[in-house]
Coordinates of C-alpha atoms (C1' of nucleotides) in Angstrom, one line a residue:
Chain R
X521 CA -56.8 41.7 -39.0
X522 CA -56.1 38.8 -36.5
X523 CA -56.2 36.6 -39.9
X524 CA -53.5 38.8 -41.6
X525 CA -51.3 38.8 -38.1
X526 CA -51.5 35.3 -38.2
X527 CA -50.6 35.0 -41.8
X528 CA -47.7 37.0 -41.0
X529 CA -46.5 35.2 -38.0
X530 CA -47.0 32.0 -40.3
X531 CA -44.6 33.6 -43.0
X532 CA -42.2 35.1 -40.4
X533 CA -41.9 31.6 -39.0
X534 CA -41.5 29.9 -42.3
X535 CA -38.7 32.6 -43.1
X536 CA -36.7 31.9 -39.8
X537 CA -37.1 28.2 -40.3
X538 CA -35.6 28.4 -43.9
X539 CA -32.7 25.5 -43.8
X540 CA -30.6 27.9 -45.8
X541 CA -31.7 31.1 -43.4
X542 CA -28.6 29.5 -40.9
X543 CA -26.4 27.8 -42.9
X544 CA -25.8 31.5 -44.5
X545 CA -25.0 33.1 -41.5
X546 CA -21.6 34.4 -42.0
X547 CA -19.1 32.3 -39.6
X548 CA -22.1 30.5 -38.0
X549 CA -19.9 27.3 -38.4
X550 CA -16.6 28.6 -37.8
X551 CA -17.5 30.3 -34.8
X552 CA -18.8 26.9 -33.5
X553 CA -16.2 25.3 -34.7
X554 CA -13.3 27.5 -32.8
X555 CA -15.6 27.0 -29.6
X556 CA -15.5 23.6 -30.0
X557 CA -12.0 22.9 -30.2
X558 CA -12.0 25.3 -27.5
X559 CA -14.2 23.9 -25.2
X560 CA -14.8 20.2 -25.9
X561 CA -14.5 18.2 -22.9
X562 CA -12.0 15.1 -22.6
X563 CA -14.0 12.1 -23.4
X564 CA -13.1 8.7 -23.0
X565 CA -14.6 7.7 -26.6
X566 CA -13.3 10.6 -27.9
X567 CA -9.4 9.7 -28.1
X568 CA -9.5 6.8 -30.3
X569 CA -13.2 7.2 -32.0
X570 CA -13.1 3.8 -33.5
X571 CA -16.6 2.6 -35.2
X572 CA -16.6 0.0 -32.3
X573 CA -16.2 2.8 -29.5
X574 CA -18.1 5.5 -31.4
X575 CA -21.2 3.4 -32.0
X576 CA -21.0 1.6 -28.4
X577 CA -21.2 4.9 -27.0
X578 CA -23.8 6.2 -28.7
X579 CA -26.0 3.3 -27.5
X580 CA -24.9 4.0 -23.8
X581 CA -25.8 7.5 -24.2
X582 CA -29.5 7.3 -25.8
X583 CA -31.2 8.9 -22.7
X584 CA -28.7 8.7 -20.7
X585 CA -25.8 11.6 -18.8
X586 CA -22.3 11.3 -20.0
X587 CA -21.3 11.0 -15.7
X588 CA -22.9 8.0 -15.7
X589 CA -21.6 6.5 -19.1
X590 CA -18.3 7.0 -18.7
X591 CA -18.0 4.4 -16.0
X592 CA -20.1 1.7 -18.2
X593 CA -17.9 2.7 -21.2
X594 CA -14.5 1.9 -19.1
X595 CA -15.5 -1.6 -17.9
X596 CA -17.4 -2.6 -21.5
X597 CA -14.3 -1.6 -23.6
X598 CA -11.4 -3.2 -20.7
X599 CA -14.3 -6.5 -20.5
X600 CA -14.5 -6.6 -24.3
X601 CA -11.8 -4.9 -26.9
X602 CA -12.5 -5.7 -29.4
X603 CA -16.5 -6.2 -31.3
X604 CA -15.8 -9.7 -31.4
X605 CA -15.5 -10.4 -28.0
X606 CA -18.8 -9.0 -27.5
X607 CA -20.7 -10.8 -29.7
X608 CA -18.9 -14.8 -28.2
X609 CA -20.1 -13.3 -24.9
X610 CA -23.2 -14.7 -23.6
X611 CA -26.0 -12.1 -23.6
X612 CA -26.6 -12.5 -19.9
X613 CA -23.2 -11.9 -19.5
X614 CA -23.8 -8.6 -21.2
X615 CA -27.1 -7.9 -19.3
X616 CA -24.6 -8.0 -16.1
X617 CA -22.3 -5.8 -16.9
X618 CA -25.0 -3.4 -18.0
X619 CA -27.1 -3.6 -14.8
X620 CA -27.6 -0.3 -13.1
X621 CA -27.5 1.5 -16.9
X622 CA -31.2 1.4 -17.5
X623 CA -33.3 1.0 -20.5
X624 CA -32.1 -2.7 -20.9
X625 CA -33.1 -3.3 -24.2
X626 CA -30.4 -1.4 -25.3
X627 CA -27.9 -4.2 -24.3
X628 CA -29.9 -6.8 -25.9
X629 CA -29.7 -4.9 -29.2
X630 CA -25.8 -3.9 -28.3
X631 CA -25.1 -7.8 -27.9
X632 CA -27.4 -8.6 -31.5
X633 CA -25.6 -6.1 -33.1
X634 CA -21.9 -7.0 -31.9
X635 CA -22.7 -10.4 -33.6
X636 CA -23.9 -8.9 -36.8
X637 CA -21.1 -6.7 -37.0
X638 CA -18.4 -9.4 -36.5
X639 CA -20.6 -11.8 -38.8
X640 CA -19.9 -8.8 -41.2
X641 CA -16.7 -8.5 -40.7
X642 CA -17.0 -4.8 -40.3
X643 CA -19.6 -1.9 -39.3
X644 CA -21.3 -0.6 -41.9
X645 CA -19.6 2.5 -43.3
X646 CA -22.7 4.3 -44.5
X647 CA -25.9 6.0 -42.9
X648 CA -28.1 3.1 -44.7
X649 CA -26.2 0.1 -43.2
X650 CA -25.8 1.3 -39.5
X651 CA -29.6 2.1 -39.7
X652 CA -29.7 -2.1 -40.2
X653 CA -28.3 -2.3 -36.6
X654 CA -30.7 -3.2 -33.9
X655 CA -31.0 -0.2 -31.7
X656 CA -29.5 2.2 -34.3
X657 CA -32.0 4.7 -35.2
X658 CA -32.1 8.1 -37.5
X659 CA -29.6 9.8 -34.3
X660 CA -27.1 7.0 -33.7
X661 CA -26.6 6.5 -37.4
X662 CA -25.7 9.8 -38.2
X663 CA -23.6 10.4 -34.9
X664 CA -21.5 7.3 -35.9
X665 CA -21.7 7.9 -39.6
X666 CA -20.0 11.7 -38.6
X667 CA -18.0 10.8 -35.9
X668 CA -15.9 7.5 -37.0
X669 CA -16.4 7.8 -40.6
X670 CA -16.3 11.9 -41.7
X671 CA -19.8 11.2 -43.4
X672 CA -21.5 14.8 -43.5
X673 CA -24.7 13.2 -41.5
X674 CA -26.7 14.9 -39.5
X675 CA -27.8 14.4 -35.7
X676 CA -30.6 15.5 -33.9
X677 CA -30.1 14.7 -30.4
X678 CA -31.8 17.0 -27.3
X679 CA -29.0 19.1 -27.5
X680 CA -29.5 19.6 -30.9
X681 CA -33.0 20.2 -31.0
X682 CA -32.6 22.9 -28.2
X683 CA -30.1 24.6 -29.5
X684 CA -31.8 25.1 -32.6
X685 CA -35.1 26.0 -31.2
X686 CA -33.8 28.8 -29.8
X687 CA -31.5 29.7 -32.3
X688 CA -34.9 30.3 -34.2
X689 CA -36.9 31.1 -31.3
X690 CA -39.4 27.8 -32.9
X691 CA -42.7 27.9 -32.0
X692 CA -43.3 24.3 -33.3
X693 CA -43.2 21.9 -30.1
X694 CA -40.2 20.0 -30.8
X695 CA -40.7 16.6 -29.4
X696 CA -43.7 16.6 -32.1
X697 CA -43.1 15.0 -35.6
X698 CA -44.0 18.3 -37.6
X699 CA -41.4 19.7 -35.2
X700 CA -38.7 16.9 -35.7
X701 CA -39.2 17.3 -39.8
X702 CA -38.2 21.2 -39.5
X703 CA -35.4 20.5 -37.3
X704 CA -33.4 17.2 -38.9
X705 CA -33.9 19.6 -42.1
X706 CA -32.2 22.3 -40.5
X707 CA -29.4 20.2 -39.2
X708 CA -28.9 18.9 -42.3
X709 CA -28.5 21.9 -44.2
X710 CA -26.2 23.1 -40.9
X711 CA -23.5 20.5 -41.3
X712 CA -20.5 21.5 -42.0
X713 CA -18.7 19.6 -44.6
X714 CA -15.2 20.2 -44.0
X715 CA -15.7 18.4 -40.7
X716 CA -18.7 16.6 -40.1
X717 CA -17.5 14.7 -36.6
X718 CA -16.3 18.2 -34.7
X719 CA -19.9 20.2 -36.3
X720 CA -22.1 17.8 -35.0
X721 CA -20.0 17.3 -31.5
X722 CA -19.9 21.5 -31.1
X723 CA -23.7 21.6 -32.0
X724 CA -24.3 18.7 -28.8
X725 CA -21.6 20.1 -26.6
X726 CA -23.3 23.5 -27.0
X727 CA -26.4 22.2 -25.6
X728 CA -24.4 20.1 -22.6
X729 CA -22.5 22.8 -21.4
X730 CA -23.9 26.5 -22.6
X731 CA -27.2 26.2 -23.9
X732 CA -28.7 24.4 -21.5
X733 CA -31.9 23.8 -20.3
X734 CA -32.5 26.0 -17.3
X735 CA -30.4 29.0 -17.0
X736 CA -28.3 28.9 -20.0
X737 CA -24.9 30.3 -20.5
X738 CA -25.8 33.1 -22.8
X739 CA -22.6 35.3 -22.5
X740 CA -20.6 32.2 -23.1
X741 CA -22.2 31.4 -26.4
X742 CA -20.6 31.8 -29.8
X743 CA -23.7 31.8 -31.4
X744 CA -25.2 34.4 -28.9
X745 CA -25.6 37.2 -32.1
X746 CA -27.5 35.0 -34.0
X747 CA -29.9 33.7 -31.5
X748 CA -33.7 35.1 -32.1
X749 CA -34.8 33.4 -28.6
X750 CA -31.9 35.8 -26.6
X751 CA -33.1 38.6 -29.4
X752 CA -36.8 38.6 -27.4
X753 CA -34.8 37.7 -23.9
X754 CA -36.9 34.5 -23.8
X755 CA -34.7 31.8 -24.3
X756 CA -36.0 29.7 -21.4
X757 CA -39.4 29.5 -23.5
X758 CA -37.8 27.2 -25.3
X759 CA -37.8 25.0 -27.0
X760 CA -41.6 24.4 -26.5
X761 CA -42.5 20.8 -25.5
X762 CA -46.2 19.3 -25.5
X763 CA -47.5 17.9 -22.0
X764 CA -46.2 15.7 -20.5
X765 CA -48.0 12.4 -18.9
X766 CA -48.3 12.4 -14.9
X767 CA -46.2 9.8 -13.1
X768 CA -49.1 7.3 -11.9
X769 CA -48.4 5.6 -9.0
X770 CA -48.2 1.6 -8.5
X771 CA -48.3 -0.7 -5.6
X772 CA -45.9 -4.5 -5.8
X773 CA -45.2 -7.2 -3.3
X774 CA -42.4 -9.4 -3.4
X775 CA -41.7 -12.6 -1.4
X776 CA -38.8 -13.8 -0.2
X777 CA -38.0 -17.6 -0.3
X778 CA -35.2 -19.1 1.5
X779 CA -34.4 -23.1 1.5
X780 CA -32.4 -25.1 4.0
X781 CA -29.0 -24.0 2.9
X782 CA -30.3 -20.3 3.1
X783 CA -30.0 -19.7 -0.5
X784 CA -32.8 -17.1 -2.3
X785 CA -35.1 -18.3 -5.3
X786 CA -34.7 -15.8 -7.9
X787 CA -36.8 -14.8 -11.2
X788 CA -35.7 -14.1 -14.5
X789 CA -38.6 -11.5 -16.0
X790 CA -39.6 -11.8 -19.6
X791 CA -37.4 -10.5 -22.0
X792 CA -39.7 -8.0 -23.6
X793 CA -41.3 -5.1 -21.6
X794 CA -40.1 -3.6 -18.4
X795 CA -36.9 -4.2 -16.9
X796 CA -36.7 -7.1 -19.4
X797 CA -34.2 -10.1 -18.8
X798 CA -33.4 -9.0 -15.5
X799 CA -33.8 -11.2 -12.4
X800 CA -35.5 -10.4 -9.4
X801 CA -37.4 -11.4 -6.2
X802 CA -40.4 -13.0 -7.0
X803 CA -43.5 -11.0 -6.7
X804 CA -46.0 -9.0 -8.6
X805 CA -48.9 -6.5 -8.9
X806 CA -50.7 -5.5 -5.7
X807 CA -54.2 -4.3 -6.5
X808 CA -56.0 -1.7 -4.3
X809 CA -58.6 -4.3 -2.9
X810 CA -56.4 -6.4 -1.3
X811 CA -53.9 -6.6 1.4
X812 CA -50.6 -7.2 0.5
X813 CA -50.3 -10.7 1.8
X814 CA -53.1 -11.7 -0.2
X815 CA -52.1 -9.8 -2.8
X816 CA -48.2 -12.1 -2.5
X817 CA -50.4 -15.3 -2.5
X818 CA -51.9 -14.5 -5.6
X819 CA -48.9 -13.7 -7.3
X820 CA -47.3 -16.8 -5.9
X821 CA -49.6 -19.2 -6.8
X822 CA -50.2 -17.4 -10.7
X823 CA -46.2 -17.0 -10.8
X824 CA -44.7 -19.9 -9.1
X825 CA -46.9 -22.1 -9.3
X826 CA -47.6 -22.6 -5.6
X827 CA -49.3 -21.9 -2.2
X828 CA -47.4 -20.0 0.6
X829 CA -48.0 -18.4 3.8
X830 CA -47.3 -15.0 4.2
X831 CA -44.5 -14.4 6.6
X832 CA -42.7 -11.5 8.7
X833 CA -42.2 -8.2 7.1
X834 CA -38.8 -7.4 6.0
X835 CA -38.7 -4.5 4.1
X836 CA -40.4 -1.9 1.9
X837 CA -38.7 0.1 -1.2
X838 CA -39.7 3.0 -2.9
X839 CA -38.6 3.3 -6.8
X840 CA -39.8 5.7 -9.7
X841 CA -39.5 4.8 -13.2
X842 CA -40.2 6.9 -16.2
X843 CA -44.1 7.9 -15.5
X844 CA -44.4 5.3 -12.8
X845 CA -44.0 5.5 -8.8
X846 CA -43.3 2.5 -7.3
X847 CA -43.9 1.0 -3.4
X848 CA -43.1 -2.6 -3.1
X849 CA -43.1 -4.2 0.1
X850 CA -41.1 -7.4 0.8
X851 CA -42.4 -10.3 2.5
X852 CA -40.5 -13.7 4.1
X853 CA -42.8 -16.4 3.2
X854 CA -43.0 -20.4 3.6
X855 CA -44.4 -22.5 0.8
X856 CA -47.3 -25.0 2.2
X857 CA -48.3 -26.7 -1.2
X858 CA -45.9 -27.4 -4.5
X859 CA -42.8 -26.8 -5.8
X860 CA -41.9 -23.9 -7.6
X861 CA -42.1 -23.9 -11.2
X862 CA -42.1 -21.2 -13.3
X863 CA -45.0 -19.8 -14.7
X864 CA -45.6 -16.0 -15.4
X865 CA -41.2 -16.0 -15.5
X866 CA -39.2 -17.5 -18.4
X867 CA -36.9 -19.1 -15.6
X868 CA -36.4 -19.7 -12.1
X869 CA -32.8 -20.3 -9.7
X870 CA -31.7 -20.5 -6.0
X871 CA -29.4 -18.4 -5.4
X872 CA -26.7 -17.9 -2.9
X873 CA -25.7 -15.1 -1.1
X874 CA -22.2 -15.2 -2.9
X875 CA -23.3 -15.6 -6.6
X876 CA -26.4 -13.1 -6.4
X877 CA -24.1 -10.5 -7.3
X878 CA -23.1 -12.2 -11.0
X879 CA -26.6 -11.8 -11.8
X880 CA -28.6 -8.7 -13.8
X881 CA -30.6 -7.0 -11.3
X882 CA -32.2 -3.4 -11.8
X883 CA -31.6 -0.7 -9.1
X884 CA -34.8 -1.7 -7.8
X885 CA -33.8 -5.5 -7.1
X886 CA -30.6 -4.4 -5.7
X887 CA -32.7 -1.8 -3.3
X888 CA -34.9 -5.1 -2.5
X889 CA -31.5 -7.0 -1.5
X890 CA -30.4 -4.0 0.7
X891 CA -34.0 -4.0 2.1
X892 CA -33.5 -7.2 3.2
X893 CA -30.3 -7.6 4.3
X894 CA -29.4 -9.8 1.0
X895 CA -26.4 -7.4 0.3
X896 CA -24.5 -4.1 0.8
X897 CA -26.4 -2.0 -2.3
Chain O
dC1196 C1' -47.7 7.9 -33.9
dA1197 C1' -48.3 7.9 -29.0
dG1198 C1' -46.6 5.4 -25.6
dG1199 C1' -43.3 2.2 -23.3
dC1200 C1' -38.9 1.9 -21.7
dG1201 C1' -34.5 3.2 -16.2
dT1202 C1' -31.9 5.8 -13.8
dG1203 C1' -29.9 9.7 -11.4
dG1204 C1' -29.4 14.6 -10.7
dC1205 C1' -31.2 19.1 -10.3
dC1206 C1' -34.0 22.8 -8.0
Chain S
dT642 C1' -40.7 17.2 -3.2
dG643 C1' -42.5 16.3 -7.5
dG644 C1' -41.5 17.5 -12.0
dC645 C1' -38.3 17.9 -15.5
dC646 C1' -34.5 16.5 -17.9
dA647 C1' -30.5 13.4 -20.5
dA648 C1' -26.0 11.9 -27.0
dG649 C1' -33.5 7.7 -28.7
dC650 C1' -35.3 3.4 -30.3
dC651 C1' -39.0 0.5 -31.3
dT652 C1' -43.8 -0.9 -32.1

DNA sequence: CAGGCGTGGCC
DNA sequence: TGGCCAAGCCT
């Protein structure tokens, strides 16, 4: 019998996960659609949803909160009009402005696509073209396929994803690829034709502001009829996620060098991996064995290419990343052999206190200037 | 395809 | 407070 019950779960799920099963929902759409123009915040992208200001957009808000785009969005768009602009900037120019954003790859790919774009002449005015953009993926494609051309693509944002998990109370975890399938099939079959850019908006405002994650907005929702998770009164079951990896935590040092005329010697890190392109106080991995001055003269000497002695304690700083804790603690220090030259760092500068600010710095380097008294972050 | 990649806000 | 989350992409 638990065979048979299983079957029949199986075919019950494969029923309420038919494509068709919500796109034939009387109204479904309409109903959104009347919320939406109801509801939809003011959005500074959304006034004049250009290509240019459409697709920017949807690379500031991969991963990131619409509070905190907004500001990025302003300066980018008053800094650079137009997509040319962007691309005859220089890409640490870019890198600057974006500072404090996060997920810094994301400018490297804005800046490579800007000049591909005005190379082109044009964006690409179909799903298959934007795709060619670096940092355009299945998502971004779509959304600016919908949103600044009326092509009926689909998106599958978060949002999305959530709000279609519980419209079919989905068992399938939806971060999974088996998962994903289902759902950019569903969206698919969900967009509504007659207006592609207002569907998939609705379906992601839905998820910002009504069905959210925790404590959703059930009585608010236009879709609340149709939803099977509020059917079983267990909407915050989903949607179902697989586990998640524990933060781990991670010891740095950092060393501060200062010549006669008080300026700083800065870093510029690698342009691939974390925080990449970004400048910072020199410094490095502190392993469990050692102290941390050790620990500085090692990274010193593999870094920078030279001997030091450890100095006065300045400052320590306490960061998180994703699935990472940091505690780096700042040391002054004196060089005793060399000259630095970099080494483990694509580039090295003095910096003075004036100019530090024109530079890309993560959070975390602009916590290590506070830390030190280097600036007013 | 699982894992890397920032930051800030929420409870 | 630590865990979870937010308009994903890339390798």
């Amino acid at each position: 019998m638990i065979v048979n019950e299983d079957l029949r779960v199986q075919a019950h799920e494969t029923m309420s996960s038919n494509p068709t099963t919500l796109a034939s929902i009387p109204d479904l759409r309409d109903r959104l659609g009347a919320w939406y123009r109801a509801h939809a915040r003011v959005l500074p992208w959304r006034s004049e949803p250009t290509p240019y200001r459409v697709w920017m957009s949807e690379i500031m808000l991969q991963q990131t909160r619409v509070d905190t785009v907004i500001p990025y969005f302003e300066r980018f768009q008053e800094t650079f009009p137009t997509v040319g602009e962007l691309a005859a900037a220089s890409e640490e120019r870019v890198l600057g402005l974006w500072a404090g954003l996060g997920y810094y790859r994301r400018a490297r790919a804005l800046h490579a696509a800007a000049r591909v774009v005005a190379d082109q002449g044009a964006f690409p005015d179909t799903v298959e073209g934007l795709l060619e953009l670096p940092g355009v993926g299945r998502y971004t494609a779509g959304a600016i396929a919908s949103i600044a051309f009326g092509i009926p693509a689909p998106v599958l944002d978060g949002n999305v994803a959530r709000v279609l998990s519980r419209l079919l109370a989905l068992e399938q975890p939806v971060d999974k690829p088996a998962g994903q399938r289902l759902l950019w099939g569903v969206a698919e079959d969900l967009v509504n034709p007659e207006d592609p850019s207002a569907h998939n908006q609705a379906m992601m405002e839905l998820g910002a502001l009504v069905c959210v994650p925790r404590s959703p907005r059930c009585p608010s929702c236009p879709l609340r009829e149709d939803c099977r998770a509020r059917a079983q009164d267990q909407v915050e079951r989903y949607p179902i996620k697989g586990p998640r990896r524990r933060p781990k935590k991670v010891r740095a040092v950092a060393g501060l060098l200062l010549d006669a005329q008080r300026r700083m010697l800065l870093a510029r890190r690698p342009e691939d991996g974390l925080l990449g392109g970004l400048w910072e106080v020199p410094g490095g991995d502190w392993p469990e064995r050692l102290s941390a001055p050790a620990a500085l003269e090692q990274v010193w000497r593999e870094r920078v290419g030279v001997s030091i002695e450890v100095g006065e304690r300045l400052g320590e700083v306490e960061h998180v990343f994703t699935h990472r804790k940091l505690r780096l603690v700042v040391h002054g220090i004196e060089v005793t052999e060399g000259e630095p030259v970099a080494r483990g760092y694509p580039e090295l500068r003095w910096v003075d206190h004036a100019s530090v600010s024109s530079l890309p710095l993560s959070r975390l380097t602009q916590k290590v200037l506070a830390a030190v008294g280097w600036s007013d972050v």
